[in-house]
mmCIF file with all atom_site columns, C-alpha atoms in Angstrom:
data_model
loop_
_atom_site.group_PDB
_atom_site.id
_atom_site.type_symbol
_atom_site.label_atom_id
_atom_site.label_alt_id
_atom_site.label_comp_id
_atom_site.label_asym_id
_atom_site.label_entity_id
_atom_site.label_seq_id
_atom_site.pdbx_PDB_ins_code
_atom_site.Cartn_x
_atom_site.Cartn_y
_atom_site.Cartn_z
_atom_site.occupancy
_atom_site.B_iso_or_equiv
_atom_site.pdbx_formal_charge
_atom_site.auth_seq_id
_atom_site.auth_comp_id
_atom_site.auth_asym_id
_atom_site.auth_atom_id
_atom_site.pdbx_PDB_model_num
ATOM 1  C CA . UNK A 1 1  ? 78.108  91.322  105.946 1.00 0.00 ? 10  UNK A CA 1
ATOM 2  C CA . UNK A 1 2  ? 77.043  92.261  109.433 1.00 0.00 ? 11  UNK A CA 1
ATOM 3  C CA . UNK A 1 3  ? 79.891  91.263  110.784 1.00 0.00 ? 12  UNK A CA 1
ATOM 4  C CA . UNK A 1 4  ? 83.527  90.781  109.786 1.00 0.00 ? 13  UNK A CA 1
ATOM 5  C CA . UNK A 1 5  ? 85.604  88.015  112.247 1.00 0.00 ? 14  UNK A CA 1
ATOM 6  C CA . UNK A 1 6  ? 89.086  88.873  111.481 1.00 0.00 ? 15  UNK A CA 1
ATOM 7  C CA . UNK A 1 7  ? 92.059  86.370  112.249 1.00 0.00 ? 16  UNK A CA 1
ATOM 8  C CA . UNK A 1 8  ? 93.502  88.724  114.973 1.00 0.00 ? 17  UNK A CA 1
ATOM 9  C CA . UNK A 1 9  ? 91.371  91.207  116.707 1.00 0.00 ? 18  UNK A CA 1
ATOM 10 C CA . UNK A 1 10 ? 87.942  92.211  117.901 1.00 0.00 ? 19  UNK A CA 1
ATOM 11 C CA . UNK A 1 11 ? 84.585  91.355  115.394 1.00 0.00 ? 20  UNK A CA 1
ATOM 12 C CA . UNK A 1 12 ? 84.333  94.199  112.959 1.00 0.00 ? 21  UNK A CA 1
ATOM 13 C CA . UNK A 1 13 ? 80.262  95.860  112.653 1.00 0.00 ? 22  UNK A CA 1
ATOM 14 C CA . UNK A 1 14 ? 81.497  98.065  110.264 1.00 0.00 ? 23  UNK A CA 1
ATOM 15 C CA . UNK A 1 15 ? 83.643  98.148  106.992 1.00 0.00 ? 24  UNK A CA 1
ATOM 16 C CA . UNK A 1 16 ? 85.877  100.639 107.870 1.00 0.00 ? 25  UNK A CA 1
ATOM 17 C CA . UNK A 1 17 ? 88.623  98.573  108.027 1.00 0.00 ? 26  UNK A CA 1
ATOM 18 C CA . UNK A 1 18 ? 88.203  96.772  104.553 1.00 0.00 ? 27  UNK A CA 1
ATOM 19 C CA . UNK A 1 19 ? 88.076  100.306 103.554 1.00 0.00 ? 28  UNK A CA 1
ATOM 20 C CA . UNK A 1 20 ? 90.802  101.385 104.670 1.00 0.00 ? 29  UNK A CA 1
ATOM 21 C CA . UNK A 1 21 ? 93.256  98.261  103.357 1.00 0.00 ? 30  UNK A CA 1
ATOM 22 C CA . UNK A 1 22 ? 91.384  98.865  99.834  1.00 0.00 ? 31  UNK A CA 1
ATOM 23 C CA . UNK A 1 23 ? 92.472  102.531 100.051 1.00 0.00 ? 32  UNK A CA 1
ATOM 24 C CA . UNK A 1 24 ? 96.075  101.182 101.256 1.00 0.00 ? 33  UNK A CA 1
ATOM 25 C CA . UNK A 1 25 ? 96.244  98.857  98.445  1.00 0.00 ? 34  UNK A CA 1
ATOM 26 C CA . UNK A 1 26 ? 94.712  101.241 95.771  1.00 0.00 ? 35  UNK A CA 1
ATOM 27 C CA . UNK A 1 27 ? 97.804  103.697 97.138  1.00 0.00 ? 36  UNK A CA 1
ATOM 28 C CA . UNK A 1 28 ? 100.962 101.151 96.497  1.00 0.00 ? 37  UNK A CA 1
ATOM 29 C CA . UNK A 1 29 ? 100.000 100.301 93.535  1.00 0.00 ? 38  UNK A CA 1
ATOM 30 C CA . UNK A 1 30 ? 99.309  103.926 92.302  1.00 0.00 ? 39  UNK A CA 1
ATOM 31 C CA . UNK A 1 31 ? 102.845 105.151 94.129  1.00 0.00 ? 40  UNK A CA 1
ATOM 32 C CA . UNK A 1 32 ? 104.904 102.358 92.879  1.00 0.00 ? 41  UNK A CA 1
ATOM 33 C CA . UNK A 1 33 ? 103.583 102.707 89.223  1.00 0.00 ? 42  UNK A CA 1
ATOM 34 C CA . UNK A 1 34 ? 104.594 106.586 89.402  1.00 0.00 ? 43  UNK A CA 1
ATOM 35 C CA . UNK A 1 35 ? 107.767 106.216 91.154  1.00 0.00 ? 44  UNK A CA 1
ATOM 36 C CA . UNK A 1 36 ? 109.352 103.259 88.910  1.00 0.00 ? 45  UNK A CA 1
ATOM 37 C CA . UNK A 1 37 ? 111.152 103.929 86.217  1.00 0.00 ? 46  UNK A CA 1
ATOM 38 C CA . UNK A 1 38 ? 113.522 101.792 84.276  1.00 0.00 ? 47  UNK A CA 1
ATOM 39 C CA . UNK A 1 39 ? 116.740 100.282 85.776  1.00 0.00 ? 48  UNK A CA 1
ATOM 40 C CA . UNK A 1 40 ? 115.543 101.786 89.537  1.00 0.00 ? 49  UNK A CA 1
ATOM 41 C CA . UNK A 1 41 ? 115.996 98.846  92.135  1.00 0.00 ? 50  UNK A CA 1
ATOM 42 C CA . UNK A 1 42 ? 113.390 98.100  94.501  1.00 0.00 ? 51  UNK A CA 1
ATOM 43 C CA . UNK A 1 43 ? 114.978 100.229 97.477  1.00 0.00 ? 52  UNK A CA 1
ATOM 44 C CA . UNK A 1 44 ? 114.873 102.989 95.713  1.00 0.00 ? 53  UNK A CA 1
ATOM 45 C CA . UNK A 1 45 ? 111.187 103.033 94.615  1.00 0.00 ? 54  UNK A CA 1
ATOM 46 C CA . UNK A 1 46 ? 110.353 101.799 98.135  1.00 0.00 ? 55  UNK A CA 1
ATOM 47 C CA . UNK A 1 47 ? 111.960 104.860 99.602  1.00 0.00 ? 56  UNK A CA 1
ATOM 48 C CA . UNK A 1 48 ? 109.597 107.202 97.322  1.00 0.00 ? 57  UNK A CA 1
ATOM 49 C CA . UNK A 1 49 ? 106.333 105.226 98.513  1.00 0.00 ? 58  UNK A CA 1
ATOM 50 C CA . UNK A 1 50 ? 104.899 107.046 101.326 1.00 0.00 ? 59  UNK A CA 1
ATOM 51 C CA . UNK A 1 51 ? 102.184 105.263 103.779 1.00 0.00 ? 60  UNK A CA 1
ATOM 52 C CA . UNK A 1 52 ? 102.664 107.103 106.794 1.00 0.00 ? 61  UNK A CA 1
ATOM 53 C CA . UNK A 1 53 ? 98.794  107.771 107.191 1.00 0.00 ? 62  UNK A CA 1
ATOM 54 C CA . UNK A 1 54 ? 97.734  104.333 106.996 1.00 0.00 ? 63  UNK A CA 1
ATOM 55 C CA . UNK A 1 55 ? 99.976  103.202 109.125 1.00 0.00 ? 64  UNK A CA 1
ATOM 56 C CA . UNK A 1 56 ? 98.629  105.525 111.716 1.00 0.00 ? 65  UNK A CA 1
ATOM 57 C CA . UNK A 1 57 ? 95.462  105.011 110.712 1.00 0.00 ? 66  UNK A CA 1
ATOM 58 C CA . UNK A 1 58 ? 95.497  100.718 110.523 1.00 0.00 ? 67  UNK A CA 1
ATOM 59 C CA . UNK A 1 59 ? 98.436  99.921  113.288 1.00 0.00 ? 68  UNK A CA 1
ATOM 60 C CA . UNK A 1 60 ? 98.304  102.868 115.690 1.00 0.00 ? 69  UNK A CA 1
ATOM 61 C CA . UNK A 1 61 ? 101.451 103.382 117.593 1.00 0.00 ? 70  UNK A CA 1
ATOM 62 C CA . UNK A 1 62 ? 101.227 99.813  118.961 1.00 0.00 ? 71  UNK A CA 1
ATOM 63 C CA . UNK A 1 63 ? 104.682 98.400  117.584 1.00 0.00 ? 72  UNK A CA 1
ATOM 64 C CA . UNK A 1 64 ? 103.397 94.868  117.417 1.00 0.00 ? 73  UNK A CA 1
ATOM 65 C CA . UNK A 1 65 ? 101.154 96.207  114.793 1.00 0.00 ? 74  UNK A CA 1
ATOM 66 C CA . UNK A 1 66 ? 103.635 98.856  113.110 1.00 0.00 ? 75  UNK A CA 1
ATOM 67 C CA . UNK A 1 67 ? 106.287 95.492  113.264 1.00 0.00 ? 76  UNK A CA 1
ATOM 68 C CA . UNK A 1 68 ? 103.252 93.865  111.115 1.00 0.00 ? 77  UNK A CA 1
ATOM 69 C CA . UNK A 1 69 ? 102.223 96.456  108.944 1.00 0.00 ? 78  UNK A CA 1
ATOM 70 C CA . UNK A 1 70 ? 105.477 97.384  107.863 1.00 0.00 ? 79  UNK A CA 1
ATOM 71 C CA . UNK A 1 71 ? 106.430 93.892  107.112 1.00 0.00 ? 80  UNK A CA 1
ATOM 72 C CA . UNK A 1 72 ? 103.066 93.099  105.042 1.00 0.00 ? 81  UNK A CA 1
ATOM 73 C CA . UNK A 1 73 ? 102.861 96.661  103.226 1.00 0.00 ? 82  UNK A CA 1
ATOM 74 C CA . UNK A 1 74 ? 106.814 98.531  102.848 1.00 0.00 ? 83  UNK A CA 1
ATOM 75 C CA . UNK A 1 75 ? 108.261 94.639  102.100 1.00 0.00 ? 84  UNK A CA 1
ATOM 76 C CA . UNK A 1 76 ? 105.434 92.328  100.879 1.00 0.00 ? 85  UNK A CA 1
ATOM 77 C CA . UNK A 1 77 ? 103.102 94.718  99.173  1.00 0.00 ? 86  UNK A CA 1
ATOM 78 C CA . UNK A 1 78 ? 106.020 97.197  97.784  1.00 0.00 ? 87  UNK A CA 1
ATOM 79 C CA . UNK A 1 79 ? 107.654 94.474  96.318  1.00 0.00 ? 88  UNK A CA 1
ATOM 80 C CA . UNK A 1 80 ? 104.875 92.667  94.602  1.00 0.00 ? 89  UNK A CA 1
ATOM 81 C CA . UNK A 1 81 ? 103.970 96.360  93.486  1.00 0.00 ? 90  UNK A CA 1
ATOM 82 C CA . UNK A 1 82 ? 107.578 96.822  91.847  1.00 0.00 ? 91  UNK A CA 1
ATOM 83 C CA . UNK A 1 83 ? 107.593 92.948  90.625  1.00 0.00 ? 92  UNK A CA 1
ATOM 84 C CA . UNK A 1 84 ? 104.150 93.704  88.735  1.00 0.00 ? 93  UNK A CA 1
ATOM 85 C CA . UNK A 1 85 ? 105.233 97.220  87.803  1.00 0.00 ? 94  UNK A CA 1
ATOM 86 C CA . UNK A 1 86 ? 108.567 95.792  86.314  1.00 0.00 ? 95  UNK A CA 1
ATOM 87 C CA . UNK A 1 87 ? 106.360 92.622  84.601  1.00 0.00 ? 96  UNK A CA 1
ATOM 88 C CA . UNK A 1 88 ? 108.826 89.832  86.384  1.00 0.00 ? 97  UNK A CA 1
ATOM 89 C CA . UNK A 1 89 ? 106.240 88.521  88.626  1.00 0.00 ? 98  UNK A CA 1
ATOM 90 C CA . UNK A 1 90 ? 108.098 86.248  90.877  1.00 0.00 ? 99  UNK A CA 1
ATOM 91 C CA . UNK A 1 91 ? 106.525 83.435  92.204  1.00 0.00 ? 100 UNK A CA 1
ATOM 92 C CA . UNK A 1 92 ? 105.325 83.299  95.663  1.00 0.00 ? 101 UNK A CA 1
ATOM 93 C CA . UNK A 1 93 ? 107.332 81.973  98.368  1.00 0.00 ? 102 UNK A CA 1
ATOM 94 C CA . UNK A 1 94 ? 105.588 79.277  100.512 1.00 0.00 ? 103 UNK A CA 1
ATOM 95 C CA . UNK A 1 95 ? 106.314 78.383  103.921 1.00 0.00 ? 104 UNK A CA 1
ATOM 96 C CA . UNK A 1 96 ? 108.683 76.021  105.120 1.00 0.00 ? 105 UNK A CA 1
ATOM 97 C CA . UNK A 1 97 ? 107.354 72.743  107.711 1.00 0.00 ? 106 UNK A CA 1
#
């Protein structure tokens, strides 16, 4: 692709970005499956998963985008790590309206 038109933001000419959220992705999943072990909850494995540098790296300092990132990675993708990790896939939740 030549160029990448996000939902939010400026047009993308490069795939740093998709880089980056593959990296971010490849790291939950690799952090979660170390951390978990039997009987921990999910707070506790989420407290050993570190993403401080991507945070940096994808949100900045901006705390609309920390708000964001923090909500779609620590919650959403932490969780479905530990769901997956445990093998209890929960089912998605959909939107209400």
């Amino acid at each position: 692709a030549a160029a990448i038109v996000p939902g939010h933001g400026p047009v993308m000419r490069d795939r740093k970005y998709l880089v980056d959220i593959a990296e971010l992705m490849e790291s939950v999943s690799t952090q979660v499956r170390s951390a978990y072990k039997p009987g921990m909850t999910l707070e506790e494995v989420r407290a050993k998963v570190d993403v401080a540098k991507f945070r940096e790296r994808i949100a900045g300092t901006d705390p609309f985008l920390v708000a964001n990132f923090n909500a779609m990675v620590v919650q959403s993708a932490v969780g479905r790590a530990y769901q997956e990790v445990r093998g209890a896939l929960e089912p998605e939740a959909m939107p209400k309206g």
